[in-house]
PDB file of C-alpha atoms and ligand atoms in Angstrom:
ATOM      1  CA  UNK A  14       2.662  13.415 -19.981  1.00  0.00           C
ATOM      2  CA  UNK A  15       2.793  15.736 -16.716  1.00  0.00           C
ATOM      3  CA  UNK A  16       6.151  16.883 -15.728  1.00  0.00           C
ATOM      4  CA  UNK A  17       6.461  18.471 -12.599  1.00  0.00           C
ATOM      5  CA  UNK A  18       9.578  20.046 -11.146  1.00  0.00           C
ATOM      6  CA  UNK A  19      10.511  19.807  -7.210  1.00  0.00           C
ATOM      7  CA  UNK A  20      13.661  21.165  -5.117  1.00  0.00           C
ATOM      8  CA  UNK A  21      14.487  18.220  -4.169  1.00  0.00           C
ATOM      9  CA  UNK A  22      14.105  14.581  -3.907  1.00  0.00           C
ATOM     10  CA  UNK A  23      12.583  14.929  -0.248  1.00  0.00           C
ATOM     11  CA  UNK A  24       9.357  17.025  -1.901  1.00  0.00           C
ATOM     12  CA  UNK A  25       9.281  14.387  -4.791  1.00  0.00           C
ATOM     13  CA  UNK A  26       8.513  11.798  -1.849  1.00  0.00           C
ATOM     14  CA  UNK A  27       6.016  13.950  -0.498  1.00  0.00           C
ATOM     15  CA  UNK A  28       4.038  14.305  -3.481  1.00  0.00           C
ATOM     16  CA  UNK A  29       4.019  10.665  -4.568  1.00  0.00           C
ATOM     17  CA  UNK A  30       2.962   9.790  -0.545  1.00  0.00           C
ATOM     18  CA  UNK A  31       0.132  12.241  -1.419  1.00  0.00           C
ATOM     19  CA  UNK A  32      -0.963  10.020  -4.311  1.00  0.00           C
ATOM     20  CA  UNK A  33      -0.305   6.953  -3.006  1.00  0.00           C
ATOM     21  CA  UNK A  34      -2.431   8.196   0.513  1.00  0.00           C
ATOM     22  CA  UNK A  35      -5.215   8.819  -1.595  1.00  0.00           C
ATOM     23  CA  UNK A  36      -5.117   6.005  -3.908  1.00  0.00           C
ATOM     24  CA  UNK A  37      -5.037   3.543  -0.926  1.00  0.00           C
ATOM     25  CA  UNK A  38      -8.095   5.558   0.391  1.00  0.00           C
ATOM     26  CA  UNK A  39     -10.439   4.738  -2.453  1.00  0.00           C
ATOM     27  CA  UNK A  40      -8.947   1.484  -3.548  1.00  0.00           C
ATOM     28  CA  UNK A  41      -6.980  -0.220  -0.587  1.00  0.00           C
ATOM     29  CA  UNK A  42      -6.391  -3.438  -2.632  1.00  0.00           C
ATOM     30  CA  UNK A  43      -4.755  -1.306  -4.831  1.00  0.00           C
ATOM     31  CA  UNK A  44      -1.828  -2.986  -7.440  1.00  0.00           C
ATOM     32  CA  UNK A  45       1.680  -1.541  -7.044  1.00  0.00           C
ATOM     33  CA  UNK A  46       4.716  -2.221  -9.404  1.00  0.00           C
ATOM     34  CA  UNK A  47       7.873  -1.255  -7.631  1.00  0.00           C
ATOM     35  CA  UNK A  48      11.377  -0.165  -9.043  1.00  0.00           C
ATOM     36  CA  UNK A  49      14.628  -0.424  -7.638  1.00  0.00           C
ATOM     37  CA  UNK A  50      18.029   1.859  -7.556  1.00  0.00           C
ATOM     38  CA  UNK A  51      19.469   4.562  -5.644  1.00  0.00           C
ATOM     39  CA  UNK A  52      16.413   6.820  -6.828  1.00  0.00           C
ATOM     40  CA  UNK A  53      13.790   5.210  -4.844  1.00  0.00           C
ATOM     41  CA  UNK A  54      15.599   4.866  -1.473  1.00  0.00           C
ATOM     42  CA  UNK A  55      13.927   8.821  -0.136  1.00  0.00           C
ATOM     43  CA  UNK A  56      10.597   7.690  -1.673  1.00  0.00           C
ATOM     44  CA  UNK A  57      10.943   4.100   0.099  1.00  0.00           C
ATOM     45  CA  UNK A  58      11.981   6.145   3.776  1.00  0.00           C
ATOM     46  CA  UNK A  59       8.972   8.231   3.605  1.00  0.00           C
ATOM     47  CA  UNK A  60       6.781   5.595   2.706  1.00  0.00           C
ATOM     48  CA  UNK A  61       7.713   3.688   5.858  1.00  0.00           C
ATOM     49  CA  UNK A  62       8.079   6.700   8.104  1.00  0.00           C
ATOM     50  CA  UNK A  63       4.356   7.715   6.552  1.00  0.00           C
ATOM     51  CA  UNK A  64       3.468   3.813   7.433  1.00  0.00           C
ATOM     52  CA  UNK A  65       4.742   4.378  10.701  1.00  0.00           C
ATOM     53  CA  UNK A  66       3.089   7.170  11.793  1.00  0.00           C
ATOM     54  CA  UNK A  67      -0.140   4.649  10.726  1.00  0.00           C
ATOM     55  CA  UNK A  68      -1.067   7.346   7.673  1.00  0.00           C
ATOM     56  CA  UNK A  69      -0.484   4.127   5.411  1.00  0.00           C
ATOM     57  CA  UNK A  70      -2.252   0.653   5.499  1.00  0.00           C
ATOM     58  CA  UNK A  71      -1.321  -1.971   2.871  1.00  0.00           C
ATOM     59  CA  UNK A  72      -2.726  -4.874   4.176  1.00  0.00           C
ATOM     60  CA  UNK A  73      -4.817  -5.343   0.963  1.00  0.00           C
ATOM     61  CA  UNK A  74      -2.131  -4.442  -1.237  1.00  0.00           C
ATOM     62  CA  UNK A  75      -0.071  -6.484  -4.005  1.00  0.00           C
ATOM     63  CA  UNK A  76       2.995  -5.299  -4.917  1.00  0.00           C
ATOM     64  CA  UNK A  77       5.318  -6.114  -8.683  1.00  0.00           C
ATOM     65  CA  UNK A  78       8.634  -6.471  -8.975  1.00  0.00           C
ATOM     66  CA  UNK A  79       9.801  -5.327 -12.437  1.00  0.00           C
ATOM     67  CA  UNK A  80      13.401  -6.466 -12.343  1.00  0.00           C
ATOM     68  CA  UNK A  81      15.780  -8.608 -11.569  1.00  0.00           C
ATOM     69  CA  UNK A  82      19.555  -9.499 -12.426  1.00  0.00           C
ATOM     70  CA  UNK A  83      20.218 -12.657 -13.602  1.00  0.00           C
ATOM     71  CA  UNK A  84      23.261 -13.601 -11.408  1.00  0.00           C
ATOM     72  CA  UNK A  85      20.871 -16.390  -8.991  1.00  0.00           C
ATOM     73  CA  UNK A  86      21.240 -13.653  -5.737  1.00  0.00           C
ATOM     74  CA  UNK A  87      18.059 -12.048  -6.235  1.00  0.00           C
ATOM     75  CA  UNK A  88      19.782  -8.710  -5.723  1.00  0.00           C
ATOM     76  CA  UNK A  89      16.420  -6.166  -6.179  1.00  0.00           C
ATOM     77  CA  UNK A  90      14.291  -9.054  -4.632  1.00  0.00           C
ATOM     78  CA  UNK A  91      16.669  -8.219  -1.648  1.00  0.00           C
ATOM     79  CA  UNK A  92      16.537  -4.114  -2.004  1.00  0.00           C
ATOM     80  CA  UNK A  93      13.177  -4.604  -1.969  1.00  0.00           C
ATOM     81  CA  UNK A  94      12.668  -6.241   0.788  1.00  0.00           C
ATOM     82  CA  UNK A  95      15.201  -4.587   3.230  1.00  0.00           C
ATOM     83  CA  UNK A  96      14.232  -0.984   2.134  1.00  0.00           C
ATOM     84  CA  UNK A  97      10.279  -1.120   1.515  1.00  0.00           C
ATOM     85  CA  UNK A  98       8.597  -4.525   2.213  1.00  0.00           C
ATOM     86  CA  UNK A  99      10.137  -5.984   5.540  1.00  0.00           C
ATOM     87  CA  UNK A 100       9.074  -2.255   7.198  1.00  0.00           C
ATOM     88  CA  UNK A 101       5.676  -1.954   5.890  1.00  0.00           C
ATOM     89  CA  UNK A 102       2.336  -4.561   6.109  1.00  0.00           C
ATOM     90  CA  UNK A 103       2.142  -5.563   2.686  1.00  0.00           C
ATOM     91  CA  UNK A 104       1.133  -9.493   3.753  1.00  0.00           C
ATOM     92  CA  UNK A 105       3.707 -12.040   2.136  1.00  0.00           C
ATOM     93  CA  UNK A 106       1.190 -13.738  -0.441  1.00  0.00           C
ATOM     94  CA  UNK A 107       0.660 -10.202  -2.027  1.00  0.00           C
ATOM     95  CA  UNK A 108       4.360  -9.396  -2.466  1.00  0.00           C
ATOM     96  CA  UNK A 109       5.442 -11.004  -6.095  1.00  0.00           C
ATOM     97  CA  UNK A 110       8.893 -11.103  -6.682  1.00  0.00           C
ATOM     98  CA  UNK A 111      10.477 -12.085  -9.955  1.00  0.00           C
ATOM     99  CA  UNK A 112      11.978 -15.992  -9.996  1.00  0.00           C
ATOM    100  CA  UNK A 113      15.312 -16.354 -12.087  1.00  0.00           C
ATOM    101  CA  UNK A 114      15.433 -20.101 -11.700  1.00  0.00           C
ATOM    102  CA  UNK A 115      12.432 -20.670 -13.514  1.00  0.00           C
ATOM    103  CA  UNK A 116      12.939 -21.249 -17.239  1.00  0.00           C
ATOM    104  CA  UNK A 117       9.071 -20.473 -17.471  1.00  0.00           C
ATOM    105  CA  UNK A 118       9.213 -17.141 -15.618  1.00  0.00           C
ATOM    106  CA  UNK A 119       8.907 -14.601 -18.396  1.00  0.00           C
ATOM    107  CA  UNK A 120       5.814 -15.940 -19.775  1.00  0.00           C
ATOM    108  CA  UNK A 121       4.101 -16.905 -16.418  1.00  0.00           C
ATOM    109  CA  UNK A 122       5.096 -13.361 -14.510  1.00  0.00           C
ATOM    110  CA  UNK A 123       3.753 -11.773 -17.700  1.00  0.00           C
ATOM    111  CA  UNK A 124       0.500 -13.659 -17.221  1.00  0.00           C
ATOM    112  CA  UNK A 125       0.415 -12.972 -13.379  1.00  0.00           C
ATOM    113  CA  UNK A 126       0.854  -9.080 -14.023  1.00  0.00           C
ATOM    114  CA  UNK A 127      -1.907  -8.723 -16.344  1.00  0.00           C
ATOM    115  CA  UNK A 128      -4.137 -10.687 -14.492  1.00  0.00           C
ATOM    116  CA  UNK A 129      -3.362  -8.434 -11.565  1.00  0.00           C
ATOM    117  CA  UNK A 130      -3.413  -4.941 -13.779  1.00  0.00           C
ATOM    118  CA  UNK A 131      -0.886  -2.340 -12.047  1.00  0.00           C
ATOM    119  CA  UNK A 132      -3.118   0.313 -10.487  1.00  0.00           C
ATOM    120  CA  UNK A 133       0.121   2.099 -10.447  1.00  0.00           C
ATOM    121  CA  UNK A 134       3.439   1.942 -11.612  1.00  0.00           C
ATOM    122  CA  UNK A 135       6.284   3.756 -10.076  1.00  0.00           C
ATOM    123  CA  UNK A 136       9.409   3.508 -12.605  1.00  0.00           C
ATOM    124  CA  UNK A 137      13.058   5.180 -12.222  1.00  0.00           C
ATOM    125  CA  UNK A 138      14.833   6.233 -15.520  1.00  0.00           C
ATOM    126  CA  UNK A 139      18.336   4.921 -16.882  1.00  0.00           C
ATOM    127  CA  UNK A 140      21.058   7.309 -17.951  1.00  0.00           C
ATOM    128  CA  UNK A 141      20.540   5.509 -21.461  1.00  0.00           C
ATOM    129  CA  UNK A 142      17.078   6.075 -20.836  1.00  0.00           C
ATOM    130  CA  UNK A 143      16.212   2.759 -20.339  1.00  0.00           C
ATOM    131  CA  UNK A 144      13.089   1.715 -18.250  1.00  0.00           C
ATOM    132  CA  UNK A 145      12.780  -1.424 -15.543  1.00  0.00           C
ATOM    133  CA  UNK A 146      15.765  -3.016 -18.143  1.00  0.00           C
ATOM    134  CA  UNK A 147      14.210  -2.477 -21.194  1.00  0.00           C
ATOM    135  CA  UNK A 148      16.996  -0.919 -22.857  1.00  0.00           C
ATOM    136  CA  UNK A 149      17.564   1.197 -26.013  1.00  0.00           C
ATOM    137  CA  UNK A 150      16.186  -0.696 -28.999  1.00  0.00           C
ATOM    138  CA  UNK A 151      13.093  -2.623 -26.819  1.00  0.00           C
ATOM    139  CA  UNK A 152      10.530  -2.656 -29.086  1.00  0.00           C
ATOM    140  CA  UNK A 153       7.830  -0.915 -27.739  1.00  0.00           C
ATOM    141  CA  UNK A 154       5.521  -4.323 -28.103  1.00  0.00           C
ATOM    142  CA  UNK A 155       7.541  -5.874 -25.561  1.00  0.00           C
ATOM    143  CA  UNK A 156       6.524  -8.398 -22.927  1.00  0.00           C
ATOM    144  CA  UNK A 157       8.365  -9.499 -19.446  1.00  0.00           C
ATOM    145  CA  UNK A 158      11.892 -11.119 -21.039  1.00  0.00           C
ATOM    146  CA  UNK A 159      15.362 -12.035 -21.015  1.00  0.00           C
ATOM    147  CA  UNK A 160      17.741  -9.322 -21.599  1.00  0.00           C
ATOM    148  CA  UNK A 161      21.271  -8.270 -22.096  1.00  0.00           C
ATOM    149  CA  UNK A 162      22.812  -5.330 -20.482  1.00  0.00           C
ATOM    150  CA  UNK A 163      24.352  -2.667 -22.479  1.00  0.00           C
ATOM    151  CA  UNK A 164      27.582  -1.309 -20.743  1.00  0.00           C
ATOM    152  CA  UNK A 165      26.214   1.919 -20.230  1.00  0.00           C
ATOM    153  CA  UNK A 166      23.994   0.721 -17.683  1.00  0.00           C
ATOM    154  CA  UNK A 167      26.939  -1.388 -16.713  1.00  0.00           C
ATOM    155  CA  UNK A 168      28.919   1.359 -15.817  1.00  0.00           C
ATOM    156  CA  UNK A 169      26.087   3.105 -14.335  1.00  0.00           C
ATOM    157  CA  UNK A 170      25.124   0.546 -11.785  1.00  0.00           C
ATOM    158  CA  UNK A 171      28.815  -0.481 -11.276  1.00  0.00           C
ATOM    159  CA  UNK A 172      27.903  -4.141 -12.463  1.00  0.00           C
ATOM    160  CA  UNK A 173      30.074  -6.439 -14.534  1.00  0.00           C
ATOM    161  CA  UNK A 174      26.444  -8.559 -15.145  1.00  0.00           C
ATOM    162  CA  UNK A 175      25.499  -8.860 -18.705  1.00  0.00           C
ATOM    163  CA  UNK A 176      21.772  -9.974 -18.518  1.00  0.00           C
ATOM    164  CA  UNK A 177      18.394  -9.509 -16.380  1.00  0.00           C
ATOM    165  CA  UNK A 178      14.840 -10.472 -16.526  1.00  0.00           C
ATOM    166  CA  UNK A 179      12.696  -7.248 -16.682  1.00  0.00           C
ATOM    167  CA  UNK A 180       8.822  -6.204 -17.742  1.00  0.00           C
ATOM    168  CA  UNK A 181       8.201  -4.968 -21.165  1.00  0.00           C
ATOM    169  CA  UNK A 182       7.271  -1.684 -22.658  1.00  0.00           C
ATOM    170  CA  UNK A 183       4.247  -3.384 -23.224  1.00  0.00           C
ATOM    171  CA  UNK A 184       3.649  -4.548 -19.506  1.00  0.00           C
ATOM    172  CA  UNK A 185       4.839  -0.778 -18.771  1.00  0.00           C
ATOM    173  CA  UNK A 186       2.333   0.539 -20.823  1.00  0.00           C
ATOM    174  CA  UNK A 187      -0.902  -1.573 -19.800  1.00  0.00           C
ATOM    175  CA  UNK A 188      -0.637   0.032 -15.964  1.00  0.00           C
ATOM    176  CA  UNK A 189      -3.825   2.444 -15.173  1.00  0.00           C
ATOM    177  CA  UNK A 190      -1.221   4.916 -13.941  1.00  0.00           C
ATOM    178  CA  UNK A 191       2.755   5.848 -14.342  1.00  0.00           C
ATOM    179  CA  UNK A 192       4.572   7.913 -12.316  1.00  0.00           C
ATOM    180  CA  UNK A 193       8.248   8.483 -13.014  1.00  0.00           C
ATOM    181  CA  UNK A 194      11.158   9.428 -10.908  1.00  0.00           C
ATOM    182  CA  UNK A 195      14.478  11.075 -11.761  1.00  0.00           C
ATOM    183  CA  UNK A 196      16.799  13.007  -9.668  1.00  0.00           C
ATOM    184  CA  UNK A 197      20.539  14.129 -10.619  1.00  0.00           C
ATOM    185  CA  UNK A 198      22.049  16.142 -13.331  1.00  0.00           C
ATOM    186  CA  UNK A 199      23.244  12.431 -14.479  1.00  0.00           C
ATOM    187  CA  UNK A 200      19.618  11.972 -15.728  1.00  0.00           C
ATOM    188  CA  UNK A 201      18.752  15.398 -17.218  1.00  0.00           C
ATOM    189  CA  UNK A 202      19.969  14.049 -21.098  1.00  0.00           C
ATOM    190  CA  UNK A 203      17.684  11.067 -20.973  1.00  0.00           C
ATOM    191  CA  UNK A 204      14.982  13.084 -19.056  1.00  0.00           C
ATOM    192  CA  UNK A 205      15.020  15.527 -22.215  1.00  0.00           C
ATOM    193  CA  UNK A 206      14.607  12.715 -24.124  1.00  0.00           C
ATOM    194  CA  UNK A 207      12.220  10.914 -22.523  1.00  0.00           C
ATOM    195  CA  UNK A 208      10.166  14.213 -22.746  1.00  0.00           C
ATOM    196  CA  UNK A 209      10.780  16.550 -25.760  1.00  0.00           C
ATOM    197  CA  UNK A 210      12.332  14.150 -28.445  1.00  0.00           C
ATOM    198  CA  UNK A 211      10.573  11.500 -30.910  1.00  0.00           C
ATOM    199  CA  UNK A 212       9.190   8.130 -29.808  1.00  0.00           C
ATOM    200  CA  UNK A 213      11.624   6.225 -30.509  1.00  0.00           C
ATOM    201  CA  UNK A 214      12.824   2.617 -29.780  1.00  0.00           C
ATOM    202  CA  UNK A 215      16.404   4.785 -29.340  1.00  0.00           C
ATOM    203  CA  UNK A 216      15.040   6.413 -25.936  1.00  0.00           C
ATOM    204  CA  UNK A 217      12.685   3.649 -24.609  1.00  0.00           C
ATOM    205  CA  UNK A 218      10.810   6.027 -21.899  1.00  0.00           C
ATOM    206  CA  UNK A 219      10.002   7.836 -25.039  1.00  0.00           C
ATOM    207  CA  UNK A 220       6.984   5.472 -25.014  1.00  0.00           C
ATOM    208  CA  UNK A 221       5.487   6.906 -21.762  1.00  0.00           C
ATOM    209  CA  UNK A 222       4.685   9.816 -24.128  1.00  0.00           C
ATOM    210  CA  UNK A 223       2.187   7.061 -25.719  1.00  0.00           C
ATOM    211  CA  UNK A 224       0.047   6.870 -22.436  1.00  0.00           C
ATOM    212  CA  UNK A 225      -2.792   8.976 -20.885  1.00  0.00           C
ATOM    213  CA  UNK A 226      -1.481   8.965 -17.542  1.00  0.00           C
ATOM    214  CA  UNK A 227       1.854   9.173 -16.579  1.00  0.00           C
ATOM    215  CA  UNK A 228       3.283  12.000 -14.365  1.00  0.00           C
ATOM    216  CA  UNK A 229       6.872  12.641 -14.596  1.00  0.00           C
ATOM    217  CA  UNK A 230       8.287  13.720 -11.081  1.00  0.00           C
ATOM    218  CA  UNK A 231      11.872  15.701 -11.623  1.00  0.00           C
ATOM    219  CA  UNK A 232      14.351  17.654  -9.242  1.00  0.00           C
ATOM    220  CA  UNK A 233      16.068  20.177 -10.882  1.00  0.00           C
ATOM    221  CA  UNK A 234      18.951  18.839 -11.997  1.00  0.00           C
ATOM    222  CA  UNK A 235      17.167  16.101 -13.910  1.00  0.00           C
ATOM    223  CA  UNK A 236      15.092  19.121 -15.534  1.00  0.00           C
ATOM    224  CA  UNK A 237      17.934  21.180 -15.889  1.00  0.00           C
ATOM    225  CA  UNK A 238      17.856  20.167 -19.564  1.00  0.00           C
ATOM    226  CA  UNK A 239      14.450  20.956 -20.346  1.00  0.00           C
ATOM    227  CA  UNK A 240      13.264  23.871 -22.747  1.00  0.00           C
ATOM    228  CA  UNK A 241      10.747  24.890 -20.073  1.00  0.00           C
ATOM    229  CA  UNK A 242      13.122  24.800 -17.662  1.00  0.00           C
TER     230      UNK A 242
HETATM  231  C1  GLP B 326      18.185   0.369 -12.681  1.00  0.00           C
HETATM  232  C2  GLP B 326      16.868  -0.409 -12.805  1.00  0.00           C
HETATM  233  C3  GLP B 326      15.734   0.513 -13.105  1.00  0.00           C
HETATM  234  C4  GLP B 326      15.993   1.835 -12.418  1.00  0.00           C
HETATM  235  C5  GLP B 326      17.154   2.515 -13.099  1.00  0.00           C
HETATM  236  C6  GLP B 326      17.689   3.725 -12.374  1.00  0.00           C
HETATM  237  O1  GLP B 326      19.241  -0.345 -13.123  1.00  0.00           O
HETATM  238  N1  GLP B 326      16.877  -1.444 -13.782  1.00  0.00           N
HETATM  239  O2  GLP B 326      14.517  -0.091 -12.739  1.00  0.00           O
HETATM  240  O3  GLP B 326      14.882   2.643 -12.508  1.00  0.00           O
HETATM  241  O4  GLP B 326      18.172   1.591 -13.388  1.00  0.00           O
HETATM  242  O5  GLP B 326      18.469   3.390 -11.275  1.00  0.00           O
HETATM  243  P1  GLP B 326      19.027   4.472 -10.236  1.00  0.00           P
HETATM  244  O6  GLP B 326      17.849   4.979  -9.492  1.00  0.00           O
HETATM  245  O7  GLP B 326      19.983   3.730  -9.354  1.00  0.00           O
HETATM  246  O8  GLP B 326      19.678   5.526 -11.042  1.00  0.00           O
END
């Protein structure tokens, strides 16, 4: 696991635009799971102001929803869409969005995501240190599923929802690359122990610590925590 400290949340964009510039270089077609929540909206602006200034081209690109509530009003389908996809080329038949009417979604949107294999997967962090909605206590084997919310993350995302559809830690876990976002002193607890404490089913970002390539992008705040720090 790399963890790299920024500023702020403007030079965490730039550094993931850097990655993502290049990646698109060598592999335009490349596979792209996208999270939602306050986190992403400076990353999702630069990527469309980078678009803009035609530095981006994702007309060969698919792009993964990894979340969804499960209150029938698509509400990350929607964030998506308005902050990211409606402002940048990705052609409709590559965008894959997560169905809640669909009894058979779980199973099927697991099948569709491994036969795509994430090139790379951009994920936020929970305060509870939860991951897409995999909350504490996901088994680390986990595949795309039903869930219930815990209040924490009730609270957090100012939601009286109690369930969602999300990825796995196993879907997580199969992508070629990770890269993890958290900004805010509200995050530095579960940054810590995402980072420095056991792998745990407690913590589920511990399991990041599991695979060979994730890169953990922090302001300071979220860092503020850290031993290294
Ligand atoms: C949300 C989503 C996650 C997201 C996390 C952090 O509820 N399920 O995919 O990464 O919680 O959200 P925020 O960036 O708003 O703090």
């Amino acid at each position: 696991m790399k963890t790299i400290i920024f500023e702020d949340p403007k030079e965490i964009a730039a550094y993931i635009l850097d990655a993502l510039a290049s990646s698109l270089k060598k592999k335009p077609s490349l596979t792209l799971a996208l999270p939602t929540g306050k986190t992403t909206i400076p990353l999702y602006k630069k990527i469309v102001s980078d678009y803009k200034k035609k530095k981006l081209d994702f007309s060969k690109t698919k792009t993964f929803q990894i979340d969804e509530y499960l209150n029938n009003k698509n509400d990350f389908r929607k964030f998506l869409i308005k902050n990211l996809l409606s402002k940048i080329n990705v052609k409709k038949e590559n965008q894959n969005f997560i169905s809640t009417e669909n009894p058979e979604e779980p199973r099927e949107y697991e099948q569709k995501i491994s036969k795509a294999k994430i090139d790379l997967m951009l994920l936020g962090i929970g305060v509870n240190c939860h991951i897409a909605f995999n909350e504490p206590g996901s088994p680390f084997d986990s595949k795309t599923r039903i869930v219930s919310l815990t209040q924490s993350t009730q609270r957090a995302n100012k939601t009286k929802i109690k369930s969602a559809l999300t990825i796995g830690i196993s879907t997580i876990l199969k992508s070629k690359k990770i890269i993890l976002i958290a900004t805010g002193k509200h995050k530095a607890q579960a940054v810590k122990e995402m980072i420095e404490g056991p792998i745990e089913t407690k913590c589920p970002a511990s399991a990041l610590q599991k695979h060979n390539d994730v890169t953990v992008l922090l302001d300071k705040k979220a860092a503020s925590l850290l031993k290294k720090n």
